[in-house]
Short mmCIF file of C-alpha atoms and ligand atoms in Angstrom, two decimals:
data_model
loop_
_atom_site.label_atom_id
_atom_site.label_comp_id
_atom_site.label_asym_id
_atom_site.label_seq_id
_atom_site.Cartn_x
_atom_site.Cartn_y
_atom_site.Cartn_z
CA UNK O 373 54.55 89.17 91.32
CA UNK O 374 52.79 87.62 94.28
CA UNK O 375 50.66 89.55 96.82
CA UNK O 376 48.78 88.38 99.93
CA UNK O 377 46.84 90.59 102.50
CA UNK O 378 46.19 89.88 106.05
CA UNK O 379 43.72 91.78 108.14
CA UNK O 380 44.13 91.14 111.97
CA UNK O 381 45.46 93.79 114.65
CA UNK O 382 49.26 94.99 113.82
CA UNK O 383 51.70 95.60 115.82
CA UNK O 384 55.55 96.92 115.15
CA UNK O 385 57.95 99.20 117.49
CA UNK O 386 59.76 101.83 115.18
CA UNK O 387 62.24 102.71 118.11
CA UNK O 388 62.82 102.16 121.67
CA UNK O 389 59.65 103.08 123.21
CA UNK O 390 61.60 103.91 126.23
CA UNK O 391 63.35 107.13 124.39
CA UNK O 392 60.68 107.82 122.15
CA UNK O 393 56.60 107.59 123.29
CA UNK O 394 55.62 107.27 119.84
CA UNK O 395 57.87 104.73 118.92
CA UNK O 396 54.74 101.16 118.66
CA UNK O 397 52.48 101.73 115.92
CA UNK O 398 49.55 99.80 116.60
CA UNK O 399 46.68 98.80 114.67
CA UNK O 400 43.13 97.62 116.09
CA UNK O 401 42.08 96.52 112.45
CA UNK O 402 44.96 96.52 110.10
CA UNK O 403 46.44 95.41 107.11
CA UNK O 404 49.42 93.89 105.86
CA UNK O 405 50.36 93.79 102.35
CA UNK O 406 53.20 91.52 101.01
CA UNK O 407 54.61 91.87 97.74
CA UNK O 408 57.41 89.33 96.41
CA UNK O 409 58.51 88.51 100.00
CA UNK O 410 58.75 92.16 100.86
CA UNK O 411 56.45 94.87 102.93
CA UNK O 412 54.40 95.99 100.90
CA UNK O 413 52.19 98.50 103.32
CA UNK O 414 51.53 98.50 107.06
CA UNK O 415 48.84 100.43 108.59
CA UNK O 416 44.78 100.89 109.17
CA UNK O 417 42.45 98.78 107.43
CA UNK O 418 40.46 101.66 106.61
CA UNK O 419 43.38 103.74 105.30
CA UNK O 420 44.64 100.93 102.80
CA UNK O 421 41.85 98.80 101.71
CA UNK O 422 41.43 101.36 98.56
CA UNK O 423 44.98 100.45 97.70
CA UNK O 424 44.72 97.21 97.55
CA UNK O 425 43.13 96.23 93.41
CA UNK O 426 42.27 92.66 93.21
CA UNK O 427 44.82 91.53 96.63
CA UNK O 428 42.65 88.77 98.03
CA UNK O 429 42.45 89.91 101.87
CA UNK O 430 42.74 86.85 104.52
CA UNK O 431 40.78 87.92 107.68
CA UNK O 432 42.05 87.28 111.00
CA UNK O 433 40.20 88.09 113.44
CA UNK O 434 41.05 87.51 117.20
CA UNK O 435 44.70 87.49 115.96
CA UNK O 436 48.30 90.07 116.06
CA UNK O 437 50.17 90.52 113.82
CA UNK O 438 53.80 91.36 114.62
CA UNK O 439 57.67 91.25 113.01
CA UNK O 440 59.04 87.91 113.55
CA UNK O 441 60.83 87.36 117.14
CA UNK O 442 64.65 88.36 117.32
CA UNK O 443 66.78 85.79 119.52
CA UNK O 444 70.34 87.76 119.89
CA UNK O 445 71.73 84.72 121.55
CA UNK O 446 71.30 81.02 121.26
CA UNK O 447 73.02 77.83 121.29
CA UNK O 448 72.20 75.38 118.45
CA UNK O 449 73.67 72.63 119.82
CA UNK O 450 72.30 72.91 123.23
CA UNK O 451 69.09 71.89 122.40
CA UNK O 452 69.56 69.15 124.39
CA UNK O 453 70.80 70.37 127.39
CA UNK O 454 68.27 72.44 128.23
CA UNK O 455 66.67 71.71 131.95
CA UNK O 456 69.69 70.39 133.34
CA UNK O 457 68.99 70.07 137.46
CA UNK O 458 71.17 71.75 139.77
CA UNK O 459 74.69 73.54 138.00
CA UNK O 460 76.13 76.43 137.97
CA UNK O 461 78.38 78.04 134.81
CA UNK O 462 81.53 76.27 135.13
CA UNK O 463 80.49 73.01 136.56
CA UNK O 464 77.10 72.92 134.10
CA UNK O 465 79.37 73.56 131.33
CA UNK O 466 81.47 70.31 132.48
CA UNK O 467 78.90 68.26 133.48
CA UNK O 468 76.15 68.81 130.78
CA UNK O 469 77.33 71.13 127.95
CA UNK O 470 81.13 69.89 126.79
CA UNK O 471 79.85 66.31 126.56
CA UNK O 472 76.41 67.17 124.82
CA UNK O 473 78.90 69.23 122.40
CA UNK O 474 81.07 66.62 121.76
CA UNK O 475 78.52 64.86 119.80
CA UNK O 476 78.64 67.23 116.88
CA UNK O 477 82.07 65.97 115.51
CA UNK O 478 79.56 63.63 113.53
CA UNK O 479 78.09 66.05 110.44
CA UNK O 480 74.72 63.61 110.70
CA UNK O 481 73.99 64.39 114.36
CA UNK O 482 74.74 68.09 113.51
CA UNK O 483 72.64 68.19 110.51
CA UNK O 484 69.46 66.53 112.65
CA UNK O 485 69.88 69.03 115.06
CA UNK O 486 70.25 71.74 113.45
CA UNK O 487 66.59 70.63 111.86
CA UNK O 488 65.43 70.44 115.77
CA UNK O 489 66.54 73.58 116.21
CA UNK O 490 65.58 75.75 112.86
CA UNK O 491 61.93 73.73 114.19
CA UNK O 492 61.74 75.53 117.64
CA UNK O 493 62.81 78.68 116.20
CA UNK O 494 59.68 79.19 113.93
CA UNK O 495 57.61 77.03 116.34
CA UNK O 496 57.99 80.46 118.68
CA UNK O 497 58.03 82.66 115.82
CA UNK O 498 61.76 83.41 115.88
CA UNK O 499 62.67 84.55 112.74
CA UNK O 500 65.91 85.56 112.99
CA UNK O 501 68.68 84.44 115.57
CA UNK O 502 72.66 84.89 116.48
CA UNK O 503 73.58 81.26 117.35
CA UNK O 504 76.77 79.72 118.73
CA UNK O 505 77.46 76.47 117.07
CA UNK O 506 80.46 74.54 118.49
CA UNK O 507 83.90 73.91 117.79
CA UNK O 508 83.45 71.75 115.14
CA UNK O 509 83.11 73.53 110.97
CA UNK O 510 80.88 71.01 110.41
CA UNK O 511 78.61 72.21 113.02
CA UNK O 512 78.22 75.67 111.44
CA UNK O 513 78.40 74.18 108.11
CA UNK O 514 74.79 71.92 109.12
CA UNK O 515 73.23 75.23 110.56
CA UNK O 516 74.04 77.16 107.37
CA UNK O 517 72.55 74.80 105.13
CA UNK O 518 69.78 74.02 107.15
CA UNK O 519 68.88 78.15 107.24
CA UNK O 520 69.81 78.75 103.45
CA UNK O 521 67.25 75.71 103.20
CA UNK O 522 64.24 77.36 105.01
CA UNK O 523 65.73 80.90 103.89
CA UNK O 524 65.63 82.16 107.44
CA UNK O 525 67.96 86.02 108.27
CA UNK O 526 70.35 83.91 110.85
CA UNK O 527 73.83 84.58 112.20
CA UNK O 528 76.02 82.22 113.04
CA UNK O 529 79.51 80.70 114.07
CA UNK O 530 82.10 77.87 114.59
CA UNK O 531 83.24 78.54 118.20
CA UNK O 532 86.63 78.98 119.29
CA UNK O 533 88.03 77.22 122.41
CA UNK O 534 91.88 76.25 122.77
CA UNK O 535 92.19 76.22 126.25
CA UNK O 536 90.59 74.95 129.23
CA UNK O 537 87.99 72.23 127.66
CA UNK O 538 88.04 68.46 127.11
CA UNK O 539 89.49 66.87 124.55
CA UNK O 540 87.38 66.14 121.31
CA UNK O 541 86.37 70.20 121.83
CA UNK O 542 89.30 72.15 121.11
CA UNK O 543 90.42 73.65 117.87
CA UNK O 544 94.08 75.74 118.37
CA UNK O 545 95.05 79.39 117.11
CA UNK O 546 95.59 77.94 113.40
CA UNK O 547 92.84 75.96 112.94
CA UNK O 548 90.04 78.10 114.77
CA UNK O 549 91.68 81.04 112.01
CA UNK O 550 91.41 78.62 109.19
CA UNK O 551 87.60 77.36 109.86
CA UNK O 552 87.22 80.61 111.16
CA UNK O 553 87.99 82.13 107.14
CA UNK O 554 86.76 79.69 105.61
CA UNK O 555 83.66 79.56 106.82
CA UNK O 556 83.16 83.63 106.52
CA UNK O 557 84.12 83.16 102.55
CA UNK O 558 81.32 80.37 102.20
CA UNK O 559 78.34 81.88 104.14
CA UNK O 560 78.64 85.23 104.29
CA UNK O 561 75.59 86.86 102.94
CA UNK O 562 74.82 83.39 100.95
CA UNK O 563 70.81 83.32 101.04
CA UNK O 564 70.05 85.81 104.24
CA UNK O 565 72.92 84.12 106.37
CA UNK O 566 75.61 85.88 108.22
CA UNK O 567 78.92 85.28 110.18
CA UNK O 568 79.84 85.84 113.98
CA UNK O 569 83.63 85.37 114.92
CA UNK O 570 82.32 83.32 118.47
CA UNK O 571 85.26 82.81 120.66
CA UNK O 572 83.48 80.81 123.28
CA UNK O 573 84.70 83.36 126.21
CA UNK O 574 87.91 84.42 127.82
CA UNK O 575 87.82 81.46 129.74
CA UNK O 576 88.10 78.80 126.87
CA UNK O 577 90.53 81.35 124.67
CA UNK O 578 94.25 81.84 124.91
CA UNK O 579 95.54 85.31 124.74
CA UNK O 580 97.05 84.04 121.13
CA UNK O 581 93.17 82.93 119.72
CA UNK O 582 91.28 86.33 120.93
CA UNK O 583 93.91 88.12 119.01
CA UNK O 584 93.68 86.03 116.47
CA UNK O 585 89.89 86.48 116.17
CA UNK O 586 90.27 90.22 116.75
CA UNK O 587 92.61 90.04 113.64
CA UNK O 588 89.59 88.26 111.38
CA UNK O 589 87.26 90.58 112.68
CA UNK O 590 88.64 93.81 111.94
CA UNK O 591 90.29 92.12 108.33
CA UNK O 592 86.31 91.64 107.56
CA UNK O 593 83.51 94.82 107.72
CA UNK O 594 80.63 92.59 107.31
CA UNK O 595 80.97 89.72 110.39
CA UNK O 596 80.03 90.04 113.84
CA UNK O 597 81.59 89.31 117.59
CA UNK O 598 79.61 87.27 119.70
CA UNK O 599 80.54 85.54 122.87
CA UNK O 600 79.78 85.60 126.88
CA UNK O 601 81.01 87.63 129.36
CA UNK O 602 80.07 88.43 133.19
CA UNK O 603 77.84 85.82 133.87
CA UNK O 604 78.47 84.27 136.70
CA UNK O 605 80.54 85.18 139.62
CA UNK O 606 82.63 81.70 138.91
CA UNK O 607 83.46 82.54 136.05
CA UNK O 608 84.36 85.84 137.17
CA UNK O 609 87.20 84.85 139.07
CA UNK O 610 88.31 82.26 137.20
CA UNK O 611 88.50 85.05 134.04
CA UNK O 612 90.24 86.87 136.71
CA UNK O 613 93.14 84.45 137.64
CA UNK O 614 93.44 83.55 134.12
CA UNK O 615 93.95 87.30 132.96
CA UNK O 616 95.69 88.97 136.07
CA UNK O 617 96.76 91.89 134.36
CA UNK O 618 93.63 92.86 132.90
CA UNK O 619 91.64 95.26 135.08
CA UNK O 620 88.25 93.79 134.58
CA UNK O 621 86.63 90.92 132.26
CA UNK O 622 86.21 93.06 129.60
CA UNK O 623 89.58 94.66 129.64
CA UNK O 624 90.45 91.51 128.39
CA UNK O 625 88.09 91.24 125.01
CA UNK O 626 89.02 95.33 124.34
CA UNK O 627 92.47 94.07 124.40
CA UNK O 628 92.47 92.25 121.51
CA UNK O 629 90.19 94.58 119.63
CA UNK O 630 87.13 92.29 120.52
CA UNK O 631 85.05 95.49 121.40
CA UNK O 632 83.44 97.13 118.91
CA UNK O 633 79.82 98.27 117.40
CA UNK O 634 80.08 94.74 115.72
CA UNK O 635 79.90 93.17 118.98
CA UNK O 636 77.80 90.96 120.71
CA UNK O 637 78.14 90.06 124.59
CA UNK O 638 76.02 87.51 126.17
CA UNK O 639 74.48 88.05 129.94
CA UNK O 640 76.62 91.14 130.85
CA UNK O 641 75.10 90.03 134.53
CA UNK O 642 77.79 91.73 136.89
CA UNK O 643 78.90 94.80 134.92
CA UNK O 644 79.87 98.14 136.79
CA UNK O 645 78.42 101.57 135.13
CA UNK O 646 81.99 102.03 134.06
CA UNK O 647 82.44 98.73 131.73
CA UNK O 648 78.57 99.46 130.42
CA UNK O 649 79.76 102.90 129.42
CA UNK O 650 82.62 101.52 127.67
CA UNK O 651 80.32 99.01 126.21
CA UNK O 652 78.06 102.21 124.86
CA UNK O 653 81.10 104.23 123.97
CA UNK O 654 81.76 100.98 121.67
CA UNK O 655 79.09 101.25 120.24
CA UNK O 656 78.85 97.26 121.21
CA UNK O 657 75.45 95.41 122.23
CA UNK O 658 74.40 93.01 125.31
CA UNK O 659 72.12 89.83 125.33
CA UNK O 660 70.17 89.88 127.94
CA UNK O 661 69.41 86.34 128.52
CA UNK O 662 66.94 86.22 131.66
CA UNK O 663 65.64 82.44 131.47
CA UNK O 664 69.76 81.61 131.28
CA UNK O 665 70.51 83.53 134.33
CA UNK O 666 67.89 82.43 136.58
CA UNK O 667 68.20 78.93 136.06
CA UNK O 668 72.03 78.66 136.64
CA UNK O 669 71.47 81.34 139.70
CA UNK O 670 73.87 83.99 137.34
CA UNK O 671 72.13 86.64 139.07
CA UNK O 672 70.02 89.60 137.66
CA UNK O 673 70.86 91.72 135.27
CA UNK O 674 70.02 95.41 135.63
CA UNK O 675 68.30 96.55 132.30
CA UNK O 676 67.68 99.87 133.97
CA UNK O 677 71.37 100.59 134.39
CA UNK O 678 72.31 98.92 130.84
CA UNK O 679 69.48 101.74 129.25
CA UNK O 680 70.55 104.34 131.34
CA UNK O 681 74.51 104.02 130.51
CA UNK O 682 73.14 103.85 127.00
CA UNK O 683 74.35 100.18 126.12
CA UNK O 684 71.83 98.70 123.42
CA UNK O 685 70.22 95.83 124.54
CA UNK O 686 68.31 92.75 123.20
CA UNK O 687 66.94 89.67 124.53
CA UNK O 688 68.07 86.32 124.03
CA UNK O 689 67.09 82.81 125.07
CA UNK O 690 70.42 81.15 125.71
CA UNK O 691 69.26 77.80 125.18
CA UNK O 692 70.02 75.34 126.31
CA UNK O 693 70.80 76.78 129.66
CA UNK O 694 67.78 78.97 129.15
CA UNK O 695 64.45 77.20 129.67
CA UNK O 696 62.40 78.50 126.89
CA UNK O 697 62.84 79.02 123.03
CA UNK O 698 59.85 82.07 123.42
CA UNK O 699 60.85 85.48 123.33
CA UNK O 700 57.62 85.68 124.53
CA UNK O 701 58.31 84.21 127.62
CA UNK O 702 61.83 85.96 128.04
CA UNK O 703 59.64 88.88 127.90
CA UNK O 704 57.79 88.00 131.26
CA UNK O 705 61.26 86.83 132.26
CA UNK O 706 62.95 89.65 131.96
CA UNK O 707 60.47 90.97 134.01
CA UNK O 708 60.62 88.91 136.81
CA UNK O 709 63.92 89.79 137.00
CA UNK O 710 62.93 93.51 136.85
CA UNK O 711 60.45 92.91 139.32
CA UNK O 712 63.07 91.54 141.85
CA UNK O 713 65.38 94.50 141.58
CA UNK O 714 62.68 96.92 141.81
CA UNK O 715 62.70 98.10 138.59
CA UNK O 716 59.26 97.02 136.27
CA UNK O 717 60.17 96.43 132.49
CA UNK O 718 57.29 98.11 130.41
CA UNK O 719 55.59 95.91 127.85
CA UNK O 720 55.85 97.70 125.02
CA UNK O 721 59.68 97.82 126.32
CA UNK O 722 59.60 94.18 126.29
CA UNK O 723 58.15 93.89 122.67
CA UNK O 724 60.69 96.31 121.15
CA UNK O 725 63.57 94.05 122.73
CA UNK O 726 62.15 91.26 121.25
CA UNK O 727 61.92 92.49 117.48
CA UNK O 728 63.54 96.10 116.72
CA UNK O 729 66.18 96.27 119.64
CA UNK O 730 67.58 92.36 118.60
CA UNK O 731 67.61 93.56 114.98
CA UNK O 732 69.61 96.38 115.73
CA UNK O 733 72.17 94.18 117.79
CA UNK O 734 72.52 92.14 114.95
CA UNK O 735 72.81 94.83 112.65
CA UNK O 736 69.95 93.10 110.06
CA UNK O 737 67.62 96.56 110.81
CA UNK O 738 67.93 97.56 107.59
CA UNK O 739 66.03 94.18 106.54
CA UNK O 740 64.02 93.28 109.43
CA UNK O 741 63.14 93.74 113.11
CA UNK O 742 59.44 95.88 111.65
CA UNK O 743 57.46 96.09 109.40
CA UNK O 744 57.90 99.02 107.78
CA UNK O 745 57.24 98.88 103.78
CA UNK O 746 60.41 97.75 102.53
CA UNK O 747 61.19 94.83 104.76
CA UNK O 748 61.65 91.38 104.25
CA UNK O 749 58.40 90.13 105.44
CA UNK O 750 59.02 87.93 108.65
CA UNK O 751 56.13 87.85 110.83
CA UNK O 752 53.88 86.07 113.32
CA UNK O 753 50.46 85.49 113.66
CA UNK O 754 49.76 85.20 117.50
CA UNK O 755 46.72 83.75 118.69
CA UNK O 756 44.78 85.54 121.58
CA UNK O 757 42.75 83.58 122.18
CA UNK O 758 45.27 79.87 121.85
CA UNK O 759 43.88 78.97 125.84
CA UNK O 760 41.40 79.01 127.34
CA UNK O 761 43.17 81.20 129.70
CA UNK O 762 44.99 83.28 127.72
CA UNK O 763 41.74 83.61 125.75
CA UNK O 764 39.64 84.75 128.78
CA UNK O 765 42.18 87.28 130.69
CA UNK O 766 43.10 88.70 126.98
CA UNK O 767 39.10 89.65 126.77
CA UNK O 768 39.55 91.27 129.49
CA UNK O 769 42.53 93.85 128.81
CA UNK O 770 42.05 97.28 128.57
CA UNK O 771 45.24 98.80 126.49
CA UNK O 772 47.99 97.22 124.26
CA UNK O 773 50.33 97.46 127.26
CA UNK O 774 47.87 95.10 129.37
CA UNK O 775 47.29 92.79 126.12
CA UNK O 776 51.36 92.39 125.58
CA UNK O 777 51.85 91.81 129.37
CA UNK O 778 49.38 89.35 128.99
CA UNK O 779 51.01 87.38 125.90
CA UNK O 780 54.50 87.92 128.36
CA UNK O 781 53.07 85.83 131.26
CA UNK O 782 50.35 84.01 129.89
CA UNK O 783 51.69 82.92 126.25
CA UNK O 784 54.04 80.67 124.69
CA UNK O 785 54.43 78.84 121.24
CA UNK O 786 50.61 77.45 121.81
CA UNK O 787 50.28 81.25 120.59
CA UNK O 788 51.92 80.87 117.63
CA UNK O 789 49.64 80.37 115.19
CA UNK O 790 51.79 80.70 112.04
CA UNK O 791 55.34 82.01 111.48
CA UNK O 792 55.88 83.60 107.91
CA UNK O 793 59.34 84.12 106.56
CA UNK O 794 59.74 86.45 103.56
CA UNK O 795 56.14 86.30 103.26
CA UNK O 796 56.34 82.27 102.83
CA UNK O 797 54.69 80.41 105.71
CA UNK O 798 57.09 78.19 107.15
CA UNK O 799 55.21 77.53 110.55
CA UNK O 800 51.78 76.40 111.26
CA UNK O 801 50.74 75.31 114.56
CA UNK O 802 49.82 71.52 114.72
CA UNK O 803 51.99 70.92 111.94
CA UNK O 804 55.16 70.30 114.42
N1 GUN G 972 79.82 80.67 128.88
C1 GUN G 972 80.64 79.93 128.13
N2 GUN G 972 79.96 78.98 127.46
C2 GUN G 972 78.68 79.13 127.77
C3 GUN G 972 77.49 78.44 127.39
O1 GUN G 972 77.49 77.50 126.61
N3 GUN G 972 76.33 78.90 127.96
C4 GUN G 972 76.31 79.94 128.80
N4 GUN G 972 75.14 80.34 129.30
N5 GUN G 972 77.40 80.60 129.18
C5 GUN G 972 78.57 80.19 128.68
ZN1 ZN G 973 75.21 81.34 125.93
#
């Protein structure tokens, strides 16, 4: 058996704060115990320290603790696309993103990549992530590995895309179902891994392939749905000319069975009340991704109306169209966007759609997301005090709400001191 102790402030949200005031437990002085990769106990120093024998303690002072960040939508491949001047969806896509993608026919590039990627992740203190990959199996094949490698809780899929995208980055209906299968049977829950059927969106998809993935999802319980929809107004009407006799965009994903509690839709941007309460009725989850649709002028999503239909909601980076791999940062991102609809996202808000709320999207809540005894033990150790900046206006806060707030505008993976994943560190700052 291995134990290890940490003593620094601890932080975890244990529901939406939102619905329930009591939901962040918070600890001034706390301690974390890890047993064999697992949660051992959460809570006040003073309350555990009897319990804890002969557990060397490691003292942290100056430092919070908290679950490991939650990305509920990413792009592997995109790493290096991100800050690409001056697009919008469709043209970005064309311009930057297909080309970029190409590239990942060769299993070497893939496999470096994914490295880059898995990197960034724990550089931020991302933990656990839903990722596109694209069309190419090998390029979900060199994510899995590279995950089962660092034994990171990560989601994944080969995207589908028949229609509507150079050639060199197009499977068809028979081949996106066989890479599709074959790539459930070999990674589903291998290691912490998981599958997500990722048809690209309606755009890229022929009636024929969403049915076809709506057929693999509902043949298999355990895999998720993840792909885009209502971004960007382009891509509105182009989902619209391509689908005439659907009433809206996601008329067209509920039509093939696409719309479920399984399912994951990125951005979400330009939904009515009426598709978010079909979205809730669905039991289905959005990505909020704000960095993503700021920088390719998407528009602002309206968190406010996503909660109050009752949709869940997470956070997501969308690299490489978003600009950051911190959920830190997408949680003063999200907002900014807030801010410019008139609506101010609360902190602690923030912080539970970074961890809990992206857990629960993912459906890994059982496993991660807190750190409530039990748990796999994913966690950060951020550093207060990492500027000198961040160091003097965090002195100077005067609640949790103020200090997370803080971390949201002032922080970034300088604060990352160390990223632990079941209990084994697999980040240290300086070391990347
Ligand atoms: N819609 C379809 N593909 C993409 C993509 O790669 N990024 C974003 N942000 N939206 C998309
Ligand atoms: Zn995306």
């Amino acid at each position: 058996m291995t134990r290890q102790a940490y003593r620094a402030a601890l932080l975890h949200a244990l529901d939406d704060p939102s619905r329930s005031p009591d939901a962040v437990d918070y600890h001034a002085d706390g301690l974390l115990i890890v047993e064999d990769g697992h949660v051992a106990a959460f809570g006040a120093y003073a309350d555990l320290a009897a319990s804890l024998g002969d557990t060397p303690v490691e003292p942290l002072p100056g430092r919070l603790i908290t679950p490991g960040f939650v990305d509920a939508h990413v792009h592997y491949p995109q790493v290096d696309v991100m800050a690409a001047w001056g697009a919008q969806l469709l043209d970005w896509l064309h311009t930057h993103t297909f080309p970029t993608e190409q590239a990942f026919a060769d299993s070497a590039h893939a496999d470096a990549v994914a490295q880059v990627f898995l990197d960034q992740l724990l550089a931020n203190g991302t933990t656990s992530a839903l990722a596109f990959c694209t069309v190419h199996k090998t390029s979900a094949e060199a994510l899995f590995e590279a995950a089962l490698a660092r034994n990171m809780r990560l989601i994944a899929g080969k995207v589908l895309m028949d229609v509507n995208a150079p050639d060199g980055l197009t499977d068809t209906v028979e081949t996106g179902r066989a890479d599709t299968e074959a790539l459930i049977r070999a990674w589903r829950n291998k290691g912490r891994l998981g599958y997500a059927i990722t048809p690209r969106f309606a755009v890229t998809s022929s009636d024929a392939q969403l049915a076809m993935a709506g057929e693999v999802l509902a043949a298999n319980p355990d895999v998720l749905l993840h792909t885009h929809m209502s971004e960007n107004t382009g891509e509105i009407a182009e989902v619209a000319r391509l689908f005439p006799r659907d009433r809206d965009y996601l008329a067209v994903y509920e039509r093939h069975g696409l719309v479920g509690p399984r399912s994951v839709f990125a951005h979400c941007v330009h939904c009515d009340d009426e598709a978010f309460r079909r979205l809730a009725k669905a039991g289905a989850s959005v990505a909020f991704c704000p960095s993503s649709n700021m920088l390719l002028g998407s528009g602002l999503f309206s968190l406010k109306q996503a909660c109050a239909q009752g949709v869940s909601t997470a956070l997501g980076t969308d690299v490489g169209a978003g600009g950051s791999f911190s959920l830190l940062q997408m949680m003063g991102e999200a907002y900014k966007v807030g801010q410019l609809r008139g609506d101010a996202l609360d902190p602690l808000h923030a912080f539970y759609l970074a961890t809990l709320a992206g857990a629960r999207a993912l459906h890994i809540d059982d496993k991660v997301g807190n750190l409530t005894p039990g748990k796999e033990a994913d966690f950060v150790v951020l550093d207060l005090a990492a500027t000198p900046l961040l160091a003097r206006r965090a002195a100077s806060t005067r609640s949790l709400a103020e200090t997370l707030f803080v971390l949201a505008v002032l922080a970034d993976d300088r604060a990352v001191e160390r990223t632990y994943v079941m209990g084994d560190l697999a980040h240290a700052r300086g070391s990347t």
